[in-house]
Amino acid sequence: MSDSSQSESDGGEEFSLPLAKRRRLSSNEFSDPEDEPAPIQTVGISRVSRIKPAPTADSKQAGGRITSTTPTTATTFDALGVSPWLVHSLRAMAITNPTQIQQSCIPEILKGRDCIGGSRTGTGKTVAFAVPILQQWSRDPLGVYAVVLTPTRELALQIYEQFLALGASQSLKAVLITGGSDMREQAIALSRRPHVVVATPGRLADHILTSGPETTAGLKRCKVVVLDEADRLLAPGHGSMLPDLNTCLSYLPDSRSRLTLLFTATVTPEVRALKALPRPPGKPPLFISEIADQASPSSAEHLSLLPATLTQTYIQVPLTQKDSFLHVLLHVKSLSTPTASASSPPSIIIFVNRTQTADILSRTLAMLGHPVTSLHSRLPQTQRNSNLQSFRAARTRILVATDVASRGLDIPDVAFVINYDLPRNPADYIHRVGRTARAGKQGTAISFVAQRDVELVLAIEQYIQWKEEGVNLETRVARGRTLKDVGEARMEALREVEQGRDQFGRRKQGLKKERK
């Protein structure tokens, strides 16, 4: 037995388990939630099916659209027609060779074509639209040139920083318009006519409705509108951003007089419907680029956008013992010790569905000695930024987050994603696990499956099209003292939350959920 599976000195019992054969899940397979945790079992380990699509032409034109699934053969940014100053900026950021989505979209956007770009996470979609925008802007650098709308503050900040880095040599002025920051300071920045505005729809809509025309008039003359993470921006239902998005788009120039760029990792029905819209007279054909490892057999339109370097597994967990299982899992050797190629233990993102769960779980893990921070919408914006920076800089190696961290964020070297709660929407599963296995690196996604989660598992399997591949993931279970320690830590975390204290024991004001 390995060192990582020996008994603890406190008398708890731990042991390793062999790989379990994959099988269909059923709710009666689970032990009673009130029982001690049963041994952790690896229920299914697989990668996305690598299904060859039927042979098609590399690109086709129909109904005012040009659809491409094969990028240009150009392997350098120079060959794509990118200006030397931008090539130099890209090299300074250690970006030397274009990815497939960049090869496909950059030349077409430079030709003035509206674009829908679909590509899996971690493939450089921001550069795919930022580079052509900045190249065209440099020829007419007056007033607001581009407005970029994105669903979360953290992703908006990341895009804003990339624009500043790429445009630094040309004195680019950009402004970040998101919730959690001072409205008055943002209004002043908008009134100064920045070249690029990066915003969340809710806060930009607030400015359009309340800040007055002297602040927002520059938006009416922008040349480009970008919807990043377009599937989330266009999603209907509870919490939809469509009302705010419509407020923004109705104020911005008409689609006939602007360039419109949509980028997404998941091609949803709402995104797909845009392909069929008639083109305004005189506008070049819409360019559609869908880059993926494979297409789903159930639909030529639906792309399963998970990297081939991603390993996925489910672990059966009694509903009331998730914290204990997580505490044990975080001590498994592969999740807690440096690899041969790394000097520090791997970084881990733990996804939960509710902000309260994120708050309590991060406190519980901290009390158990894990280096952890959190990211969710109820945190003040300054703390959100600070926590994310701490995780990026590897000062803390575990991030407990809601789906605010699942979209678009480029956090290097995340080795593991753990779904403490399974997402209710299968598309969100793709975005969560896409935080690891980026840029060709290996990554592992581990999902806790509780008694009530069977239907969610089946929906995810159907959505992403599984294919079995066996991988032996070392897992353990703890009893005795470990369960007692976890229970006490959770109770203390609950008391802190109820008393309104931060993770350092200081009393804080009640937090109100802020608008994105």
Coordinates of C-alpha atoms in Angstrom, one line a residue:
M1 CA 0.0 0.0 0.0
S2 CA 1.3 3.4 -0.9
D3 CA 2.3 6.1 1.6
S4 CA -0.8 8.1 0.6
S5 CA -3.1 5.3 1.7
Q6 CA -1.7 4.4 5.1
S7 CA -3.7 4.8 8.3
E8 CA -3.6 8.2 9.9
S9 CA -2.0 8.5 13.3
D10 CA -5.3 9.5 14.8
G11 CA -6.8 6.1 14.2
G12 CA -8.8 6.8 11.1
E13 CA -8.9 4.2 8.4
E14 CA -8.0 4.8 4.8
F15 CA -7.6 2.5 1.9
S16 CA -7.2 2.6 -1.9
L17 CA -9.7 1.1 -4.3
P18 CA -9.3 -0.5 -7.7
L19 CA -10.9 1.0 -10.8
A20 CA -14.6 0.1 -10.9
K21 CA -16.1 -1.0 -14.2
R22 CA -18.3 1.6 -15.8
R23 CA -22.0 1.0 -15.5
R24 CA -25.3 2.9 -15.6
L25 CA -26.2 4.7 -12.5
S26 CA -29.3 4.1 -10.5
S27 CA -30.4 5.9 -7.3
N28 CA -30.8 2.7 -5.4
E29 CA -27.0 2.0 -5.8
F30 CA -26.3 4.6 -3.1
S31 CA -26.0 4.0 0.6
D32 CA -28.4 5.7 3.0
P33 CA -27.3 9.4 3.2
E34 CA -27.2 9.1 7.0
D35 CA -24.7 6.2 7.0
E36 CA -21.0 6.6 7.3
P37 CA -19.5 7.3 3.9
A38 CA -19.1 4.2 1.7
P39 CA -15.8 3.6 -0.1
I40 CA -15.3 6.1 -2.8
Q41 CA -15.9 4.4 -6.2
T42 CA -14.8 5.4 -9.6
V43 CA -18.0 5.0 -11.5
G44 CA -17.0 6.0 -15.0
I45 CA -13.8 7.4 -16.6
S46 CA -13.9 8.5 -20.2
R47 CA -13.1 11.0 -22.8
V48 CA -15.3 12.6 -25.3
S49 CA -15.9 10.4 -28.3
R50 CA -13.6 11.1 -31.2
I51 CA -16.1 10.7 -34.0
K52 CA -15.2 11.5 -37.5
P53 CA -17.8 13.7 -39.2
A54 CA -18.9 12.8 -42.7
P55 CA -16.6 14.2 -45.4
T56 CA -17.6 17.7 -46.3
A57 CA -16.0 20.6 -48.2
D58 CA -13.7 22.7 -46.2
S59 CA -16.0 25.7 -46.5
K60 CA -19.3 26.4 -48.2
Q61 CA -21.4 29.4 -49.0
A62 CA -25.2 29.5 -48.8
G63 CA -27.9 32.1 -48.0
G64 CA -25.4 34.9 -47.4
R65 CA -23.2 32.7 -45.1
I66 CA -19.7 31.3 -45.4
T67 CA -19.2 28.3 -43.1
S68 CA -15.8 26.9 -42.4
T69 CA -14.7 23.9 -40.3
T70 CA -11.1 23.9 -41.6
P71 CA -8.8 26.9 -40.9
T72 CA -6.3 28.5 -43.3
T73 CA -3.0 26.8 -43.6
A74 CA -1.2 29.9 -42.4
T75 CA 0.9 29.1 -39.4
T76 CA 2.1 32.6 -38.4
F77 CA 0.4 35.8 -37.6
D78 CA 2.4 37.5 -40.3
A79 CA 0.9 35.1 -42.9
L80 CA -2.6 35.9 -41.6
G81 CA -2.1 39.6 -42.5
V82 CA -1.5 40.8 -39.0
S83 CA 0.4 44.1 -38.7
P84 CA 4.0 44.0 -37.5
W85 CA 3.3 46.0 -34.4
L86 CA 0.6 43.5 -33.3
V87 CA 2.9 40.6 -34.1
H88 CA 5.5 42.2 -31.8
S89 CA 2.9 42.7 -29.1
L90 CA 1.8 39.0 -29.4
R91 CA 5.4 37.8 -29.1
A92 CA 5.9 39.9 -26.0
M93 CA 2.9 38.0 -24.5
A94 CA 4.6 34.7 -25.6
I95 CA 1.9 34.1 -28.3
T96 CA 3.9 33.1 -31.4
N97 CA 1.7 30.7 -33.4
P98 CA -2.0 31.2 -34.1
T99 CA -4.5 28.6 -32.9
Q100 CA -7.1 27.1 -35.3
I101 CA -9.8 29.6 -34.3
Q102 CA -7.4 32.4 -34.8
Q103 CA -6.3 31.1 -38.2
S104 CA -9.9 30.8 -39.3
C105 CA -11.4 34.1 -38.0
I106 CA -8.7 36.8 -38.1
P107 CA -8.4 37.0 -41.9
E108 CA -12.2 37.1 -42.3
I109 CA -12.8 39.8 -39.7
L110 CA -10.1 41.8 -41.3
K111 CA -12.1 41.6 -44.5
G112 CA -15.0 43.2 -42.7
R113 CA -17.2 40.1 -42.3
D114 CA -19.5 39.5 -39.3
C115 CA -18.4 36.4 -37.6
I116 CA -19.6 33.6 -35.4
G117 CA -16.7 31.7 -33.9
G118 CA -17.2 28.4 -32.0
S119 CA -14.2 26.7 -30.4
R120 CA -13.5 24.8 -27.2
T121 CA -12.2 26.5 -24.1
G122 CA -8.6 27.5 -24.0
T123 CA -8.1 28.0 -27.7
G124 CA -7.5 31.7 -27.8
K125 CA -10.9 33.2 -28.8
T126 CA -10.1 36.5 -27.2
V127 CA -7.0 37.0 -29.4
A128 CA -9.1 35.9 -32.4
F129 CA -11.3 39.0 -32.1
A130 CA -9.0 41.4 -30.3
V131 CA -6.2 41.3 -32.9
P132 CA -8.3 42.3 -36.0
I133 CA -10.2 44.9 -33.9
L134 CA -7.0 46.6 -32.9
Q135 CA -5.5 46.4 -36.4
Q136 CA -8.5 48.1 -37.9
W137 CA -8.7 50.6 -35.0
S138 CA -5.1 51.7 -35.5
R139 CA -6.1 53.1 -38.9
D140 CA -8.9 55.2 -37.4
P141 CA -8.0 55.7 -33.6
L142 CA -10.7 58.2 -32.7
G143 CA -13.6 57.7 -30.4
V144 CA -15.2 54.5 -29.2
Y145 CA -14.2 51.9 -31.8
A146 CA -15.3 48.6 -30.1
V147 CA -17.7 47.5 -27.4
V148 CA -17.2 44.0 -25.9
L149 CA -20.0 42.5 -23.9
T150 CA -19.4 39.4 -21.7
P151 CA -21.4 37.8 -18.9
T152 CA -19.1 38.0 -15.9
R153 CA -16.9 40.6 -14.3
E154 CA -13.8 38.3 -14.1
L155 CA -14.0 37.5 -17.8
A156 CA -14.5 41.2 -18.6
L157 CA -11.4 42.1 -16.5
Q158 CA -9.4 39.5 -18.3
I159 CA -10.4 40.7 -21.8
Y160 CA -9.8 44.3 -20.7
E161 CA -6.2 43.4 -19.6
Q162 CA -5.6 41.6 -22.9
F163 CA -6.7 44.6 -25.0
L164 CA -4.4 46.9 -22.9
A165 CA -1.4 44.5 -23.3
L166 CA -1.9 44.1 -27.1
G167 CA -2.5 47.9 -27.7
A168 CA 0.1 49.3 -25.3
S169 CA 2.5 50.3 -28.0
Q170 CA -0.3 52.3 -29.7
S171 CA -1.5 54.1 -26.6
L172 CA -4.8 52.3 -26.6
K173 CA -7.4 53.6 -24.1
A174 CA -9.8 51.0 -22.8
V175 CA -12.4 51.2 -20.0
L176 CA -13.9 48.4 -17.8
I177 CA -17.6 48.8 -17.1
T178 CA -18.8 46.1 -14.6
G179 CA -20.8 45.9 -11.4
G180 CA -19.1 46.3 -8.0
S181 CA -17.2 49.4 -9.1
D182 CA -18.0 53.1 -8.7
M183 CA -20.7 54.2 -11.2
R184 CA -19.5 57.9 -11.2
E185 CA -15.8 57.0 -12.0
Q186 CA -17.1 54.7 -14.8
A187 CA -19.3 57.5 -16.2
I188 CA -16.3 59.9 -16.3
A189 CA -14.2 57.3 -18.1
L190 CA -17.0 56.7 -20.6
S191 CA -17.4 60.4 -21.3
R192 CA -13.7 60.6 -22.3
R193 CA -14.5 58.4 -25.3
P194 CA -12.1 55.4 -24.8
H195 CA -11.2 53.3 -27.8
V196 CA -12.5 50.0 -26.4
V197 CA -15.3 49.5 -23.8
V198 CA -15.4 46.1 -22.1
A199 CA -18.5 45.6 -20.1
T200 CA -21.1 43.3 -18.6
P201 CA -24.6 44.0 -20.0
G202 CA -26.2 44.9 -16.7
R203 CA -23.8 47.7 -15.7
L204 CA -23.6 49.1 -19.3
A205 CA -27.4 49.1 -19.4
D206 CA -27.4 51.0 -16.1
H207 CA -25.2 53.7 -17.7
I208 CA -27.3 53.9 -20.8
L209 CA -30.5 54.4 -18.8
T210 CA -29.2 56.7 -16.0
S211 CA -25.8 58.4 -16.9
G212 CA -27.0 60.7 -19.6
P213 CA -26.2 61.2 -23.2
E214 CA -23.0 63.2 -22.5
T215 CA -21.6 60.1 -20.9
T216 CA -22.8 57.4 -23.4
A217 CA -23.0 59.3 -26.7
G218 CA -19.6 57.9 -27.8
L219 CA -21.1 54.4 -27.8
K220 CA -23.5 55.4 -30.7
R221 CA -20.5 55.7 -33.1
C222 CA -18.7 52.4 -32.3
K223 CA -17.6 50.3 -35.3
V224 CA -17.5 46.8 -33.7
V225 CA -19.7 45.0 -31.2
V226 CA -18.4 41.7 -29.7
L227 CA -20.6 39.2 -27.7
D228 CA -18.1 36.9 -25.9
E229 CA -19.5 33.8 -24.3
A230 CA -22.5 34.5 -26.6
D231 CA -24.4 31.3 -25.5
R232 CA -24.7 32.7 -22.0
L233 CA -25.5 36.2 -23.1
L234 CA -28.3 34.9 -25.3
A235 CA -29.7 32.3 -23.0
P236 CA -33.4 32.7 -22.0
G237 CA -35.0 31.8 -18.7
H238 CA -34.4 32.7 -15.1
G239 CA -31.5 35.1 -14.7
S240 CA -31.4 35.8 -18.4
M241 CA -29.2 38.7 -19.5
L242 CA -31.4 39.3 -22.6
P243 CA -33.2 42.4 -21.3
D244 CA -30.0 44.2 -20.4
L245 CA -28.4 43.0 -23.6
N246 CA -31.3 44.3 -25.7
T247 CA -31.0 47.7 -23.9
C248 CA -27.3 47.8 -24.9
L249 CA -27.8 46.7 -28.5
S250 CA -30.7 49.0 -29.1
Y251 CA -28.5 52.0 -28.1
L252 CA -25.5 50.9 -30.1
P253 CA -25.3 51.4 -33.9
D254 CA -27.6 49.3 -36.0
S255 CA -26.2 45.9 -37.2
R256 CA -26.2 47.2 -40.8
S257 CA -23.5 49.9 -39.9
R258 CA -21.3 47.9 -37.5
L259 CA -19.3 44.7 -37.4
T260 CA -20.8 42.1 -35.1
L261 CA -18.6 39.3 -33.7
L262 CA -20.0 36.4 -31.6
F263 CA -17.7 33.9 -29.9
T264 CA -18.7 30.9 -27.8
A265 CA -17.4 27.5 -26.6
T266 CA -20.9 25.9 -26.9
V267 CA -23.1 26.3 -29.9
T268 CA -26.6 26.6 -28.3
P269 CA -29.9 26.8 -30.2
E270 CA -30.0 30.5 -29.5
V271 CA -26.6 31.0 -31.2
R272 CA -27.5 28.6 -34.0
A273 CA -30.6 30.5 -34.8
L274 CA -28.5 33.6 -35.6
K275 CA -27.1 31.7 -38.6
A276 CA -30.4 31.7 -40.3
L277 CA -31.1 35.4 -40.0
P278 CA -31.2 37.2 -43.4
R279 CA -28.2 39.4 -44.2
P280 CA -28.7 43.2 -44.5
P281 CA -28.4 44.4 -48.1
G282 CA -24.8 45.2 -49.1
K283 CA -23.1 43.5 -46.2
P284 CA -20.5 40.8 -46.8
P285 CA -21.6 37.2 -46.1
L286 CA -21.6 36.1 -42.5
F287 CA -18.5 34.0 -41.6
I288 CA -19.1 31.0 -39.4
S289 CA -16.2 29.1 -38.0
E290 CA -16.7 26.0 -35.8
I291 CA -13.5 24.4 -34.7
A292 CA -13.6 21.3 -32.5
D293 CA -12.0 17.9 -32.1
Q294 CA -15.2 16.2 -33.3
A295 CA -18.8 16.6 -34.0
S296 CA -21.7 14.9 -32.1
P297 CA -23.3 12.1 -34.1
S298 CA -26.8 13.3 -33.1
S299 CA -26.5 16.7 -34.9
A300 CA -24.1 18.1 -37.4
E301 CA -24.7 21.5 -35.7
H302 CA -23.8 20.4 -32.2
L303 CA -20.2 20.3 -31.3
S304 CA -18.8 18.4 -28.3
L305 CA -16.1 20.9 -27.3
L306 CA -14.0 19.1 -24.8
P307 CA -10.2 18.7 -25.2
A308 CA -8.9 15.2 -25.9
T309 CA -6.4 15.7 -23.1
L310 CA -9.2 15.8 -20.5
T311 CA -9.8 12.8 -18.3
Q312 CA -13.2 12.7 -16.6
T313 CA -14.5 10.6 -13.7
Y314 CA -17.5 10.3 -11.4
I315 CA -17.3 9.4 -7.7
Q316 CA -20.4 8.2 -5.8
V317 CA -20.8 10.3 -2.7
P318 CA -23.5 10.1 0.0
L319 CA -25.4 13.4 0.0
T320 CA -24.5 14.4 3.6
Q321 CA -20.8 13.4 3.4
K322 CA -19.5 15.5 0.5
D323 CA -17.2 17.5 2.7
S324 CA -15.6 14.4 4.2
F325 CA -15.1 12.8 0.8
L326 CA -13.6 16.1 -0.5
H327 CA -11.2 16.4 2.4
V328 CA -9.9 12.9 1.8
L329 CA -9.7 13.4 -1.9
L330 CA -7.6 16.5 -1.5
H331 CA -5.1 14.5 0.4
V332 CA -4.7 11.9 -2.4
K333 CA -1.2 11.9 -3.6
S334 CA -1.9 12.9 -7.2
L335 CA -3.9 16.0 -5.9
S336 CA -1.6 17.1 -3.1
T337 CA 2.0 16.6 -4.1
P338 CA 4.1 18.2 -6.9
T339 CA 4.7 16.2 -10.1
A340 CA 8.1 15.6 -11.6
S341 CA 7.6 18.7 -13.9
A342 CA 6.2 21.0 -11.2
S343 CA 7.7 22.5 -8.1
S344 CA 4.4 23.0 -6.2
P345 CA 1.2 20.9 -5.7
P346 CA -1.4 21.1 -8.5
S347 CA -4.0 23.9 -8.6
I348 CA -7.6 22.8 -8.2
I349 CA -10.9 24.5 -8.9
I350 CA -13.9 23.2 -6.9
F351 CA -17.3 24.2 -8.4
V352 CA -20.5 24.5 -6.4
N353 CA -24.0 25.7 -7.4
R354 CA -24.7 28.3 -4.7
T355 CA -22.9 31.2 -3.2
Q356 CA -23.7 30.1 0.3
T357 CA -22.2 26.7 -0.4
A358 CA -19.0 28.3 -1.7
D359 CA -18.7 30.5 1.4
I360 CA -19.3 27.6 3.9
L361 CA -17.1 25.1 2.0
S362 CA -14.2 27.4 1.6
R363 CA -14.3 28.2 5.3
T364 CA -14.5 24.5 6.2
L365 CA -11.5 23.6 4.0
A366 CA -9.5 26.5 5.4
M367 CA -10.2 25.3 9.0
L368 CA -9.0 21.8 7.9
G369 CA -5.7 23.3 6.8
H370 CA -6.2 23.5 3.0
P371 CA -4.8 26.6 1.2
V372 CA -8.1 27.8 -0.2
T373 CA -9.8 30.9 -1.4
S374 CA -13.2 31.5 -3.0
L375 CA -14.9 33.3 -5.9
H376 CA -18.6 34.0 -6.1
S377 CA -21.0 36.9 -6.8
R378 CA -21.7 37.9 -3.2
L379 CA -18.1 38.9 -2.5
P380 CA -17.2 42.6 -2.9
Q381 CA -15.5 43.2 -6.3
T382 CA -12.2 44.1 -4.7
Q383 CA -12.2 40.8 -2.8
R384 CA -13.1 38.9 -5.9
N385 CA -10.2 40.4 -7.8
S386 CA -7.8 39.8 -4.9
N387 CA -8.9 36.1 -4.4
L388 CA -8.6 35.4 -8.2
Q389 CA -5.2 37.0 -8.3
S390 CA -4.1 35.0 -5.3
F391 CA -5.1 31.8 -7.0
R392 CA -3.5 32.8 -10.3
A393 CA -0.2 33.6 -8.5
A394 CA -0.4 30.1 -6.8
R395 CA -0.4 31.8 -3.3
T396 CA -3.5 29.5 -2.7
R397 CA -3.8 26.3 -4.8
I398 CA -7.5 25.6 -4.2
L399 CA -10.3 27.9 -5.5
V400 CA -13.9 27.2 -4.5
A401 CA -16.2 28.9 -7.0
T402 CA -19.6 29.2 -8.5
D403 CA -20.1 29.3 -12.2
V404 CA -18.8 32.9 -12.2
A405 CA -15.4 31.3 -12.7
S406 CA -16.5 28.7 -15.3
R407 CA -16.6 30.9 -18.4
G408 CA -13.6 32.1 -20.3
L409 CA -11.2 32.7 -17.5
D410 CA -7.7 31.7 -18.5
I411 CA -6.0 30.4 -15.3
P412 CA -2.8 28.7 -16.2
D413 CA -1.9 25.2 -15.0
V414 CA -5.2 24.1 -13.4
A415 CA -4.6 20.4 -13.1
F416 CA -8.0 19.3 -11.5
V417 CA -11.6 20.5 -11.6
I418 CA -13.9 19.0 -9.0
N419 CA -17.7 19.3 -9.4
Y420 CA -18.7 19.3 -5.7
D421 CA -22.2 20.0 -7.1
L422 CA -23.1 18.9 -10.6
P423 CA -24.3 21.8 -12.8
R424 CA -28.0 21.9 -13.6
N425 CA -27.3 22.7 -17.2
P426 CA -25.1 20.3 -19.2
A427 CA -23.6 23.1 -21.2
D428 CA -22.2 24.5 -17.9
Y429 CA -20.4 21.2 -17.4
I430 CA -18.4 21.9 -20.6
H431 CA -17.4 25.4 -19.3
R432 CA -16.4 24.1 -15.9
V433 CA -14.2 21.3 -17.0
G434 CA -12.8 23.5 -19.6
R435 CA -10.8 25.3 -16.9
T436 CA -8.3 22.4 -17.0
A437 CA -6.7 20.6 -19.9
R438 CA -6.0 23.9 -21.7
A439 CA -3.6 24.5 -24.5
G440 CA -2.8 20.8 -25.0
K441 CA -2.0 20.1 -21.3
Q442 CA -3.4 17.1 -19.4
G443 CA -6.2 17.8 -17.0
T444 CA -8.7 15.8 -14.9
A445 CA -12.3 16.5 -14.0
I446 CA -13.9 14.7 -11.0
S447 CA -17.6 15.0 -10.4
F448 CA -19.3 14.0 -7.1
V449 CA -22.5 12.1 -7.8
A450 CA -25.0 12.1 -5.0
Q451 CA -28.3 10.2 -4.6
R452 CA -30.4 12.8 -6.4
D453 CA -27.9 13.5 -9.3
V454 CA -28.5 10.5 -11.5
E455 CA -30.6 12.3 -14.1
L456 CA -28.0 15.1 -14.2
V457 CA -25.3 12.6 -15.0
L458 CA -27.4 11.0 -17.8
A459 CA -28.1 14.4 -19.3
I460 CA -24.4 15.4 -19.3
E461 CA -23.4 12.0 -20.8
Q462 CA -25.9 12.5 -23.6
Y463 CA -24.9 16.1 -24.2
I464 CA -21.2 15.6 -24.5
Q465 CA -21.2 12.1 -26.1
W466 CA -19.1 9.8 -23.9
K467 CA -16.6 7.1 -25.0
E468 CA -15.1 4.8 -22.3
E469 CA -11.4 4.9 -21.6
G470 CA -10.1 3.3 -18.4
V471 CA -7.9 5.4 -16.1
N472 CA -6.9 4.3 -12.6
L473 CA -7.6 7.3 -10.3
E474 CA -6.3 6.7 -6.7
T475 CA -9.1 7.3 -4.2
R476 CA -9.5 6.7 -0.5
V477 CA -12.1 6.9 2.3
A478 CA -11.6 8.1 5.8
R479 CA -13.5 7.2 9.0
G480 CA -13.2 7.9 12.7
R481 CA -11.3 11.0 13.6
T482 CA -11.3 12.5 10.1
L483 CA -15.1 12.5 10.0
K484 CA -15.2 14.2 13.4
D485 CA -12.7 16.9 12.3
V486 CA -14.6 17.7 9.1
G487 CA -17.9 17.9 11.0
E488 CA -16.5 20.2 13.6
A489 CA -14.9 22.4 11.0
R490 CA -18.2 22.7 9.1
M491 CA -20.1 23.6 12.2
E492 CA -17.6 26.4 13.0
A493 CA -17.9 27.6 9.4
L494 CA -21.7 27.7 9.7
R495 CA -21.4 29.7 12.9
E496 CA -19.1 32.2 11.2
V497 CA -21.5 32.7 8.3
E498 CA -24.4 33.2 10.7
Q499 CA -22.5 35.7 12.7
G500 CA -21.4 37.6 9.6
R501 CA -17.7 37.1 10.0
D502 CA -15.0 36.9 7.3
Q503 CA -12.5 34.1 7.1
F504 CA -10.2 35.9 9.4
G505 CA -12.8 36.1 12.2
R506 CA -13.6 39.8 11.7
R507 CA -17.2 40.9 11.7
K508 CA -18.4 42.2 8.4
Q509 CA -21.4 43.9 6.9
G510 CA -24.1 41.8 5.3
L511 CA -23.4 41.4 1.6
K512 CA -26.1 42.2 -0.9
K513 CA -26.0 40.5 -4.3
E514 CA -24.8 42.9 -6.8
R515 CA -25.9 43.2 -10.3
K516 CA -23.5 41.9 -13.0

